[in-house]
Coordinates of C-alpha atoms and ligand atoms in Angstrom, one line a residue:
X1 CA 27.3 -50.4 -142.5
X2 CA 26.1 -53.5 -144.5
X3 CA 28.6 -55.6 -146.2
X4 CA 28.3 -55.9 -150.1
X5 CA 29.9 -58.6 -152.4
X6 CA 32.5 -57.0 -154.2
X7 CA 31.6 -55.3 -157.2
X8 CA 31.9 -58.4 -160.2
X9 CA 32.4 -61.1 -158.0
X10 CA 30.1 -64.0 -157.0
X11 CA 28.6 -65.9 -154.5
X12 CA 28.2 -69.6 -155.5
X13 CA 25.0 -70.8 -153.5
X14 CA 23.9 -73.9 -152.4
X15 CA 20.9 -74.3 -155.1
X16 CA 23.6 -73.7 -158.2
X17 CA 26.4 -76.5 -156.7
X18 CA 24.1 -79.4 -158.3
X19 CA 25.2 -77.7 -161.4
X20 CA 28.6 -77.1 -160.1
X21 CA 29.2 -80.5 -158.8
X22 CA 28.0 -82.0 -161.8
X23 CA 31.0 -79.9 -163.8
X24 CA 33.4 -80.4 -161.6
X25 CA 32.9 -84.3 -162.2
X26 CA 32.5 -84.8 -166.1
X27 CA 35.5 -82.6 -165.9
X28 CA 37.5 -85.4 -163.5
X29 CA 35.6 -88.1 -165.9
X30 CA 37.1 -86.0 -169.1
X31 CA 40.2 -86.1 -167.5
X32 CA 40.2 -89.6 -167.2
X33 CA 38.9 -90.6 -169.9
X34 CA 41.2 -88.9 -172.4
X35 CA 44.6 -89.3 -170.1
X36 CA 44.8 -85.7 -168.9
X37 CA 46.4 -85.3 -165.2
X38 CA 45.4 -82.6 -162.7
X39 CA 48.0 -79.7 -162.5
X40 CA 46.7 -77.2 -159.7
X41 CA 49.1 -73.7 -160.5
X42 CA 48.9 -70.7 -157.6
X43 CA 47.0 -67.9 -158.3
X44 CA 49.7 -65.4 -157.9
X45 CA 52.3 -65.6 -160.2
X46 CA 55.1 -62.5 -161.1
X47 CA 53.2 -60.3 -163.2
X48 CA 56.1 -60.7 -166.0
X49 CA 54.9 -63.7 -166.8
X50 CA 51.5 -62.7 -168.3
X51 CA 53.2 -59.7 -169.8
X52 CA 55.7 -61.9 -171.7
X53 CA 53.0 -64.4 -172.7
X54 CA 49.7 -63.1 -172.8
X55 CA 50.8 -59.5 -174.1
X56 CA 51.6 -56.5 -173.2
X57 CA 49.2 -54.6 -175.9
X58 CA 46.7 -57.6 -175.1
X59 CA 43.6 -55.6 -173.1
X60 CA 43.8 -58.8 -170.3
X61 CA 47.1 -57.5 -169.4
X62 CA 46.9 -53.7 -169.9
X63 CA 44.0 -53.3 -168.7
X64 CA 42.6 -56.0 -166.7
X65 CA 45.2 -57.3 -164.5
X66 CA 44.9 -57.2 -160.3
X67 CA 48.7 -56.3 -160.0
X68 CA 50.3 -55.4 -157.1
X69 CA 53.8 -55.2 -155.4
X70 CA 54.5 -56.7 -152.3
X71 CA 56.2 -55.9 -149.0
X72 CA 58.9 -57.7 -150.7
X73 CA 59.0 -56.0 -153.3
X74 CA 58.2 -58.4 -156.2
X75 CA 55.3 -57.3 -158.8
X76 CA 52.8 -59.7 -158.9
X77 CA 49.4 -60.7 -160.8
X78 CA 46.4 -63.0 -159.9
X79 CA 46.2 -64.9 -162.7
X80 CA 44.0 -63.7 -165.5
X81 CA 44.2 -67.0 -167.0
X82 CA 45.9 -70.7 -166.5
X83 CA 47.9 -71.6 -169.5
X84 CA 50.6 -69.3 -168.8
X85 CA 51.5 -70.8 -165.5
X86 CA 51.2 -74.1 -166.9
X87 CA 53.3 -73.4 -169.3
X88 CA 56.0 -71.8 -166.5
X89 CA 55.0 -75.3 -164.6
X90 CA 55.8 -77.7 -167.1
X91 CA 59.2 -76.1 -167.5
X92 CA 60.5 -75.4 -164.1
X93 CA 59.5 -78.9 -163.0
X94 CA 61.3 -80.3 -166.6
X95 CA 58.0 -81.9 -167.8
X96 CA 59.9 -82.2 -170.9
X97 CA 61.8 -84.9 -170.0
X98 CA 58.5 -87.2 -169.7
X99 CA 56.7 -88.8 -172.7
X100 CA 55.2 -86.1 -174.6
X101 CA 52.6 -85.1 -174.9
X102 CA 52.7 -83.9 -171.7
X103 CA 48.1 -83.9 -170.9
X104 CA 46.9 -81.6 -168.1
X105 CA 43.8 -80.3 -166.7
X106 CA 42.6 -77.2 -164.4
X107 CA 39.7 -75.9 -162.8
X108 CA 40.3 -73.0 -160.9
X109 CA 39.2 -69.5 -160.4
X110 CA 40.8 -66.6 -162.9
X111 CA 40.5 -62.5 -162.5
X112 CA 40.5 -59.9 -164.7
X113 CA 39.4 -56.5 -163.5
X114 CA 36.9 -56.0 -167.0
X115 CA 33.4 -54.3 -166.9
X116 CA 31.1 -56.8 -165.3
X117 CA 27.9 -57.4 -167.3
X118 CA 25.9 -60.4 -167.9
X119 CA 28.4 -63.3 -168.0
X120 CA 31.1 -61.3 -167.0
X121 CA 32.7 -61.5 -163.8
X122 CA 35.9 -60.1 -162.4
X123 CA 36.6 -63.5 -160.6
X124 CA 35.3 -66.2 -163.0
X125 CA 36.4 -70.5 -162.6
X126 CA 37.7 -71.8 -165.8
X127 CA 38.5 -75.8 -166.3
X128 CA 41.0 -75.8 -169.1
X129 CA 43.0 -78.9 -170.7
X130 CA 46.6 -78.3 -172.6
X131 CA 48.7 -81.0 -174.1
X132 CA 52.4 -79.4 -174.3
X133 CA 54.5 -81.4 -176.4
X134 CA 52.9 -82.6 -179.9
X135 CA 52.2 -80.8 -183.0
X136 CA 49.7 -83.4 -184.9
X137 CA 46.9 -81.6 -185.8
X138 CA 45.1 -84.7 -184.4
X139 CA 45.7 -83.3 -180.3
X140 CA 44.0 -80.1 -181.6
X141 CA 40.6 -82.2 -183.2
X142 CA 40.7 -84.2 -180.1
X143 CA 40.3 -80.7 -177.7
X144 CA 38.2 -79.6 -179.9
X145 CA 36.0 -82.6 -179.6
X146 CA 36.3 -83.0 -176.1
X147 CA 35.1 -79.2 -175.5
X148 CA 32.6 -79.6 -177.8
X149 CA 31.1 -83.1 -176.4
X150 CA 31.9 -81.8 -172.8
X151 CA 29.0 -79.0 -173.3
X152 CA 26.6 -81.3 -175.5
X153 CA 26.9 -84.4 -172.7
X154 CA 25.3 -81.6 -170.5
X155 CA 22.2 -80.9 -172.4
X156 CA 23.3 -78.0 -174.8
X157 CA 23.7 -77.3 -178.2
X158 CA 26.7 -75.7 -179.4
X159 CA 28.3 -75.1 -182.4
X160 CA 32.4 -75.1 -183.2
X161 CA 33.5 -71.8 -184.8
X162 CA 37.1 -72.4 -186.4
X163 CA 39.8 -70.5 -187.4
X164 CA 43.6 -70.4 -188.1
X165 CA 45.4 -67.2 -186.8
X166 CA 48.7 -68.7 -188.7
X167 CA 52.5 -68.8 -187.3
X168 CA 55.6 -66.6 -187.2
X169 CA 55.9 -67.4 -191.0
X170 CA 52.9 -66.2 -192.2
X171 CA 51.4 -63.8 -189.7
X172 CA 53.6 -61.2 -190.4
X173 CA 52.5 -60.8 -194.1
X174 CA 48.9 -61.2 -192.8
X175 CA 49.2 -58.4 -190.2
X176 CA 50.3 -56.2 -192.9
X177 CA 47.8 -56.7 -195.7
X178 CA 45.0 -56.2 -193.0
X179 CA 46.7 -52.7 -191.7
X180 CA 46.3 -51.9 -195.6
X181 CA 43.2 -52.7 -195.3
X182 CA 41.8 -50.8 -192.1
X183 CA 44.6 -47.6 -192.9
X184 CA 41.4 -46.2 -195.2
X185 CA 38.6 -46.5 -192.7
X186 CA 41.3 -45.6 -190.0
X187 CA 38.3 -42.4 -189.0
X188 CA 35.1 -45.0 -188.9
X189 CA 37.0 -48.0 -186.3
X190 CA 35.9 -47.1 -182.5
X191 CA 38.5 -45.4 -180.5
X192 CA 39.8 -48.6 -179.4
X193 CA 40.4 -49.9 -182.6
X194 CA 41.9 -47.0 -183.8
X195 CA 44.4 -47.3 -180.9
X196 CA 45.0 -51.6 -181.7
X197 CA 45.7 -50.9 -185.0
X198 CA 49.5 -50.9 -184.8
X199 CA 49.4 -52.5 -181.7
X200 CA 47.2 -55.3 -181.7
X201 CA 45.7 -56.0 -185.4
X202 CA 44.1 -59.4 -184.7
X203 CA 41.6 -58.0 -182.1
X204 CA 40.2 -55.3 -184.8
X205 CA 38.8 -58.8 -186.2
X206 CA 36.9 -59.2 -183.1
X207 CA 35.7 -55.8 -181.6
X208 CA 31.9 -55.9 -180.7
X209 CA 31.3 -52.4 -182.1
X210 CA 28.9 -52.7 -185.1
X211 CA 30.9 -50.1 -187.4
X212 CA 34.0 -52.2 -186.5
X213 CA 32.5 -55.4 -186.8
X214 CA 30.9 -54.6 -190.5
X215 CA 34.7 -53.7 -191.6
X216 CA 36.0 -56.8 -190.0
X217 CA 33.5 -58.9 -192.2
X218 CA 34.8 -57.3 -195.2
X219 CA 38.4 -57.7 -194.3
X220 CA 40.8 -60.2 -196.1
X221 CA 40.7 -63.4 -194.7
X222 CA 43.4 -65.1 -192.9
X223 CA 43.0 -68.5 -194.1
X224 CA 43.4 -66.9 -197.9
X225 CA 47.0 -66.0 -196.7
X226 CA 47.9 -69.0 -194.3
X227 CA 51.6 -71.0 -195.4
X228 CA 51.3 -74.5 -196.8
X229 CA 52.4 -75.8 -193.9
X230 CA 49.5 -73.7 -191.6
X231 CA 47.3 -74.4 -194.3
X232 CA 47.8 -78.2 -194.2
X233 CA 47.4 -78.3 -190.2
X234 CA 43.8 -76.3 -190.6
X235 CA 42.4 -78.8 -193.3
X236 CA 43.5 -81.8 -191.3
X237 CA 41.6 -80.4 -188.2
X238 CA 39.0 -80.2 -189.9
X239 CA 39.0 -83.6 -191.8
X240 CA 39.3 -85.1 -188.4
X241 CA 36.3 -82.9 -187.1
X242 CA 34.1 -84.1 -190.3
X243 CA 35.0 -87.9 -189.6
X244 CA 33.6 -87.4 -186.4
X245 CA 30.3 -85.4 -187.5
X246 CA 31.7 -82.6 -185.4
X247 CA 29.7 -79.4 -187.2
X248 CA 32.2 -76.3 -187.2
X249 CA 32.0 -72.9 -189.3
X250 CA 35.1 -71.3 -190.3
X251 CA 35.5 -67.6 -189.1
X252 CA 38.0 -65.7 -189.8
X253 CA 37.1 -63.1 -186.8
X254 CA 38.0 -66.1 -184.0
X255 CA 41.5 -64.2 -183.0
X256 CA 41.5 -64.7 -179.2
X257 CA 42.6 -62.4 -177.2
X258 CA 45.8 -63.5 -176.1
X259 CA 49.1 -63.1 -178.4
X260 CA 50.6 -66.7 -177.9
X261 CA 47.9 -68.6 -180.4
X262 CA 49.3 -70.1 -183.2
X263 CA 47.6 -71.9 -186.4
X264 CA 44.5 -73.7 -184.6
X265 CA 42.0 -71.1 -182.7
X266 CA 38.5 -71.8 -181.8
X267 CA 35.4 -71.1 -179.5
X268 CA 32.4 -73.0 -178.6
X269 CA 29.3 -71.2 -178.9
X270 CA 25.3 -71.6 -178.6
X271 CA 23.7 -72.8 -181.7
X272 CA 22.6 -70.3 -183.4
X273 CA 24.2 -67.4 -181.3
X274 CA 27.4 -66.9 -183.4
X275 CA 28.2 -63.2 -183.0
X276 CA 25.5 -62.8 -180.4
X277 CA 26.0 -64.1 -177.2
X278 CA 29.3 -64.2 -175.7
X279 CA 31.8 -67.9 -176.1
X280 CA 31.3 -70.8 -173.8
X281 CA 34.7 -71.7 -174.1
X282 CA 37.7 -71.4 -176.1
X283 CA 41.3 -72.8 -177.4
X284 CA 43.9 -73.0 -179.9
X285 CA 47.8 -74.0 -180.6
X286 CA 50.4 -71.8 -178.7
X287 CA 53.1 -73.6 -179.9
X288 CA 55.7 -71.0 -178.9
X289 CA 54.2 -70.3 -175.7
X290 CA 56.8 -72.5 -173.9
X291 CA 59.9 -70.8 -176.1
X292 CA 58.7 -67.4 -175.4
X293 CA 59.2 -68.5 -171.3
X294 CA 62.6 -69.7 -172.2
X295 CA 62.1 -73.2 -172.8
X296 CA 63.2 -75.5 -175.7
X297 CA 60.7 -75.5 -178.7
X298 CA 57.5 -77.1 -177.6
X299 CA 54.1 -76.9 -179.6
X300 CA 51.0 -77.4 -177.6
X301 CA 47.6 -76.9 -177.8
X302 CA 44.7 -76.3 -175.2
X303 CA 41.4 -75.0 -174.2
X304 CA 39.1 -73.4 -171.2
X305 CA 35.9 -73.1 -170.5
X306 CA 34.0 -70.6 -168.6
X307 CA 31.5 -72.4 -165.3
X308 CA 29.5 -69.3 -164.3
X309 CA 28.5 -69.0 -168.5
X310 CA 27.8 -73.0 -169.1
X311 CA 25.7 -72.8 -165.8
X312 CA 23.9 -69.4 -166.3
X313 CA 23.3 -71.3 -170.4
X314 CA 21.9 -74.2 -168.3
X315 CA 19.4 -72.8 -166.2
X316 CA 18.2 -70.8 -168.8
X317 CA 17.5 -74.0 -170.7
X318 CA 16.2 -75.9 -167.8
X319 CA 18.2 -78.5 -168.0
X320 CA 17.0 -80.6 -165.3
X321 CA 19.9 -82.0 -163.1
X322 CA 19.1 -84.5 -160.3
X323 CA 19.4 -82.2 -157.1
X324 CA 18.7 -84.3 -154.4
X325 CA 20.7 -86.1 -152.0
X326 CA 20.6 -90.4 -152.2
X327 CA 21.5 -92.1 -148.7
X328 CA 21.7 -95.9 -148.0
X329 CA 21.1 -95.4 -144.4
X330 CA 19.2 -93.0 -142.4
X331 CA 19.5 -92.0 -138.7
X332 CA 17.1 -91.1 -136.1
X333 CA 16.7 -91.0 -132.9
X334 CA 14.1 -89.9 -129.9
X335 CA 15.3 -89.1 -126.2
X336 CA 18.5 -87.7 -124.7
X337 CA 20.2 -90.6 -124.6
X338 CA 19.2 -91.9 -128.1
X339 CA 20.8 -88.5 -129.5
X340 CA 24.1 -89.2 -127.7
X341 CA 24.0 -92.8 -128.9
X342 CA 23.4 -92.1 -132.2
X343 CA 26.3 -89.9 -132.4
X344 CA 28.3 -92.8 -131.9
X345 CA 26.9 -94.8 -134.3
X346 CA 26.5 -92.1 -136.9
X347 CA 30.5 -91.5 -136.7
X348 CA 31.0 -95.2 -136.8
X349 CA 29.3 -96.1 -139.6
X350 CA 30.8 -93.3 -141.7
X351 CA 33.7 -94.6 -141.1
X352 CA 33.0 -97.8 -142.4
X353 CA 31.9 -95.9 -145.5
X354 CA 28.2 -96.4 -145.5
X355 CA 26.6 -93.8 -147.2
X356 CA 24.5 -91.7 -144.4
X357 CA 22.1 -88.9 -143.7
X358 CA 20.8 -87.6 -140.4
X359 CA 19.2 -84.7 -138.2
X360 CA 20.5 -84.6 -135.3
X361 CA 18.9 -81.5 -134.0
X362 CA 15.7 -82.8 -135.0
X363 CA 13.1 -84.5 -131.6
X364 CA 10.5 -85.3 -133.9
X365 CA 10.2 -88.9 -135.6
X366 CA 7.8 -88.3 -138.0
X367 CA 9.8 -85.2 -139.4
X368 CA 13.0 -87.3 -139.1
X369 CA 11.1 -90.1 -141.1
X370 CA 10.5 -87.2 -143.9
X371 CA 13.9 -86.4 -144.2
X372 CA 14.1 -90.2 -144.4
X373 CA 11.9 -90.5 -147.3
X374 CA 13.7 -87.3 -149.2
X375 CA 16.7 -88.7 -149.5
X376 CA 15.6 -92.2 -150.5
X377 CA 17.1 -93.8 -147.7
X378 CA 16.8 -97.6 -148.2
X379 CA 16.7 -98.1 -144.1
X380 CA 15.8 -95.8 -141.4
X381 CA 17.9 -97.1 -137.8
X382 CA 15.5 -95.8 -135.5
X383 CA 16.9 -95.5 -131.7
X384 CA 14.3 -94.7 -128.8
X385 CA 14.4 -94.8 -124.9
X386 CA 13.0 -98.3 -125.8
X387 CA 16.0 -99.5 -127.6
X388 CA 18.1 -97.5 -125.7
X389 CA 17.5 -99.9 -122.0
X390 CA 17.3 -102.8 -124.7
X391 CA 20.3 -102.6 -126.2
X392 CA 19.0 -102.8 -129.3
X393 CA 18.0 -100.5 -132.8
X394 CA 15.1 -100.7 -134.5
X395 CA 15.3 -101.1 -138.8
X396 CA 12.8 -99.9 -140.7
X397 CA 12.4 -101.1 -144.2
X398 CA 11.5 -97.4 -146.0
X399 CA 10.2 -99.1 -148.8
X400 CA 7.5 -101.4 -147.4
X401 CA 7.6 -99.5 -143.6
X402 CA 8.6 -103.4 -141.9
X403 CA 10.2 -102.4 -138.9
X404 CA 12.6 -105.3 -137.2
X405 CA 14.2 -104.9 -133.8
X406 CA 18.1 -106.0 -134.2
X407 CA 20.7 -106.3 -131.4
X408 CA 22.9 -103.1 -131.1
X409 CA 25.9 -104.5 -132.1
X410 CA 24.5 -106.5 -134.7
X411 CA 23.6 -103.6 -136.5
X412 CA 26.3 -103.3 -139.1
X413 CA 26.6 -106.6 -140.0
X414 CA 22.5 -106.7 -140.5
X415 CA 22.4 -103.3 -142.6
X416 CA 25.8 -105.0 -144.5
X417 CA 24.1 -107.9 -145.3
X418 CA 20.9 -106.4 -146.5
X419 CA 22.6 -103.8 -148.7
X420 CA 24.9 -106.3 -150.2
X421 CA 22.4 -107.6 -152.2
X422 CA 21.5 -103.8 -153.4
X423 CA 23.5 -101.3 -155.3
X424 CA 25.3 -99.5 -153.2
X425 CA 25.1 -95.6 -153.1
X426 CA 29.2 -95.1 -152.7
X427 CA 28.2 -91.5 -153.6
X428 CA 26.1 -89.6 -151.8
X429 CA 24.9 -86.8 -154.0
X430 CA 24.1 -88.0 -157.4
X431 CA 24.4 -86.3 -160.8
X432 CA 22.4 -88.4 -162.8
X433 CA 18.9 -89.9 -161.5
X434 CA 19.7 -93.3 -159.7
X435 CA 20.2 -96.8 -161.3
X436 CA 17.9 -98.6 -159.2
Ligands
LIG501 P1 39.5 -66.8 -172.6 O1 40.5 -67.2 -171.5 O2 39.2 -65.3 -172.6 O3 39.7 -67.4 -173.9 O4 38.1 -67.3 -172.0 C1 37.7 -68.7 -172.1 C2 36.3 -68.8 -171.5 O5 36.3 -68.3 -170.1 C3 35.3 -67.9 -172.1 O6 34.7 -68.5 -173.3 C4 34.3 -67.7 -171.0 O7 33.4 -68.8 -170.9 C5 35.1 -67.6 -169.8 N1 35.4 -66.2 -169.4 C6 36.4 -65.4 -169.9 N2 36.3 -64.2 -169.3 C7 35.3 -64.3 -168.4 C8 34.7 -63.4 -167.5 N3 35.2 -62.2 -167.3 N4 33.6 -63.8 -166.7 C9 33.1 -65.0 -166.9 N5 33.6 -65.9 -167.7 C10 34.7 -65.6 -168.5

């Protein structure tokens, strides 16, 4: 019997983590840059919780949820997203008490059990960055810039599509006009529709079915029904947006699929592939997410993105990342004794944080010097049976090939001194091509 991956899960490979790495970094960068802390949540949490938040009618919770009970006896869920157990996080550890707006970032794998297809996974990473604890229409033009810049910094162009799904005032007046609306085509809506309806509304707005979607165009509009006070938050967004030449098209079929969005929603998209290809990313306002879990009043607002679908958008691009590894120093070594010698140094070295590469299984020099070469190694420290009963190492300059012979335990404070006047390679794997 052979072994199979699990049927919409994925095997990250060595050849895509260039692409992964570099992520995982602008995301650290992002979160620097814009004062946003990591907040790693579990990925079990009790199922209630995404019931009560998320949605019961919502399909990510009756549908697609792992659920289980345990031994124990409690009922729980891998997460099929973040922001609810951020939200349960921020109260049980009483974030409110510091200065809001509380600024986190994930990155972390989600699951929903959905019908896999092409950027659809049943275990998918998301990085996602919610501000609990402000309701200035500025936090949600500043997440809304960050995920748009985050995906044009990597090569690709994306567009903002924008829309306000409204609050507890004026949603309920909303969700009632559109019923009207859809009761006289009640027969043409796809059987899931048909079954949202009184359920779920919103989604009707964003089914993929092309009978559905042809209603939803001709639907009344939810920013034609929005309060003053929604009304002002939306135009704000947006002035902010324009005074940052941030290009965004209103669309009134940007719902989300979760219940606990409020006023602001968005998704990122390709440029040009509005309605085509599936989001990037997504956010919006849940400002009574952290109520709802039995908290005080709290607005927030946040986004995620989707890794496997900026990657997969990337390659088909060819975006060119830098894939290769930089060392300052490479190892090699010829003989028995050299190998066991070089062990030693290699481990020392390290741990004076020089940035290294080696191949220790390798008995050839000229293939070690290859390897050398590869990885841009400034200085190759070649050990040999000569060197060995000498007591010494041999340096070789991989630029101009000089080789020096230097004292073994003058090694360090040789390579030291020549590097000092060099910039340093304090990282070994690169994400952009080396300043040199
Ligand atoms: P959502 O939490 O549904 O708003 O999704 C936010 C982003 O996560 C989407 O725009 C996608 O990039 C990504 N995403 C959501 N569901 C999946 C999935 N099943 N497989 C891969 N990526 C997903």
């Amino acid at each position: 019997m052979q072994f199979q991956l699990v049927k919409g899960m994925k095997d990250i490979l060595p050849e895509e983590q260039p692409y992964w790495e570099l992520i995982r970094h602008n995301v650290d960068l992002m979160g620097a840059n814009y004062g946003f802390a990591r907040l790693d949540t579990p990925v079990l949490e009790f199922t209630n919780l995404f019931k009560r938040t998320v949605g019961e009618a919502t399909d990510i919770v009756s549908k697609e949820m792992y659920s289980f009970v345990t031994a124990g006896g409690d009922k729980l869920s891998l997460r099929p997203e973040n922001t609810a157990g951020v939200a349960r996080s921020y109260i049980e550890h009483g974030m409110v008490n510091q200065p809001q707006p509380v600024k986190v970032y994930y990155l972390a794998p989600q699951f929903r059990h959905d019908n896999p297809q092409a950027g659809r996974y049943r275990q998918f990473w998301q990085f996602g960055f919610e501000a609990i604890g402000d309701k200035d229409p500025v936090i949600d033009a500043q997440l809304i810039i960050m995920s748009h810049n985050f995906l044009t910094d990597l090569g690709l162009e994306v567009e903002v599509q924008i829309n306000s799904v409204g609050d507890s005032n004026c949603r309920p007046n909303y969700l009632k006009t559109l019923r009207h609306y859809y009761q006289d085509y009640k027969k043409d809506l796809c059987s899931d529709c048909q079954e949202r309806l009184n359920k779920n509304t919103l989604r009707l707005l964003d089914c993929k079915n092309k009978r559905c979607q042809e209603l939803a165009e001709q639907s009344p509009q939810f920013v034609d029904h929005l309060c003053e006070e929604c009304k002002n938050h939306l135009m704000s967004v947006l002035e902010y947006l324009e005074e940052v030449d941030i290009k965004y098209n209103l669309n009134s079929r940007i719902v989300r699929g979760l219940d606990y969005y409020t006023k602001t929603a968005w998704e990122i998209v390709e440029a040009g592939a509005e309605g085509k290809a599936s989001a990037l990313g997504g956010g919006g306002r849940f400002d009574d997410l952290v109520e709802l879990l039995g908290g005080r009043p709290t607005p927030a607002v946040g986004f995620a993105m989707g890794i496997e679908r900026i990657v997969a958008l990337m390659q088909e691009k060819q975006i060119k990342i830098d894939k290769e590894k930089y060392c300052d120093l490479y190892i090699a070594q010829l003989g028995v004794e050299a190998r066991k010698k070089s062990l030693r140094l290699f481990e020392d070295l390290r741990r004076d944080g020089f940035s290294l590469a080696e191949n220790i299984s390798k008995k050839g020099l000229k293939d070690q010097l290859e390897v050398a070469s590869k990885k841009h190694a400034k200085y190759t420290l070649i050990l040999g049976q000569k060197e060995i009963a000498d007591g010494t190492v041999l340096i070789r300059d991989m630029e101009n090939g000089i080789q020096e012979t230097v004292d073994f335990n003058k090694i360090k404070a040789e390579v030291r001194k020549r590097l000092s006047s060099q910039v340093m390679r304090s990282l070994k794997i690169r994400t952009k091509p080396p300043v040199v």
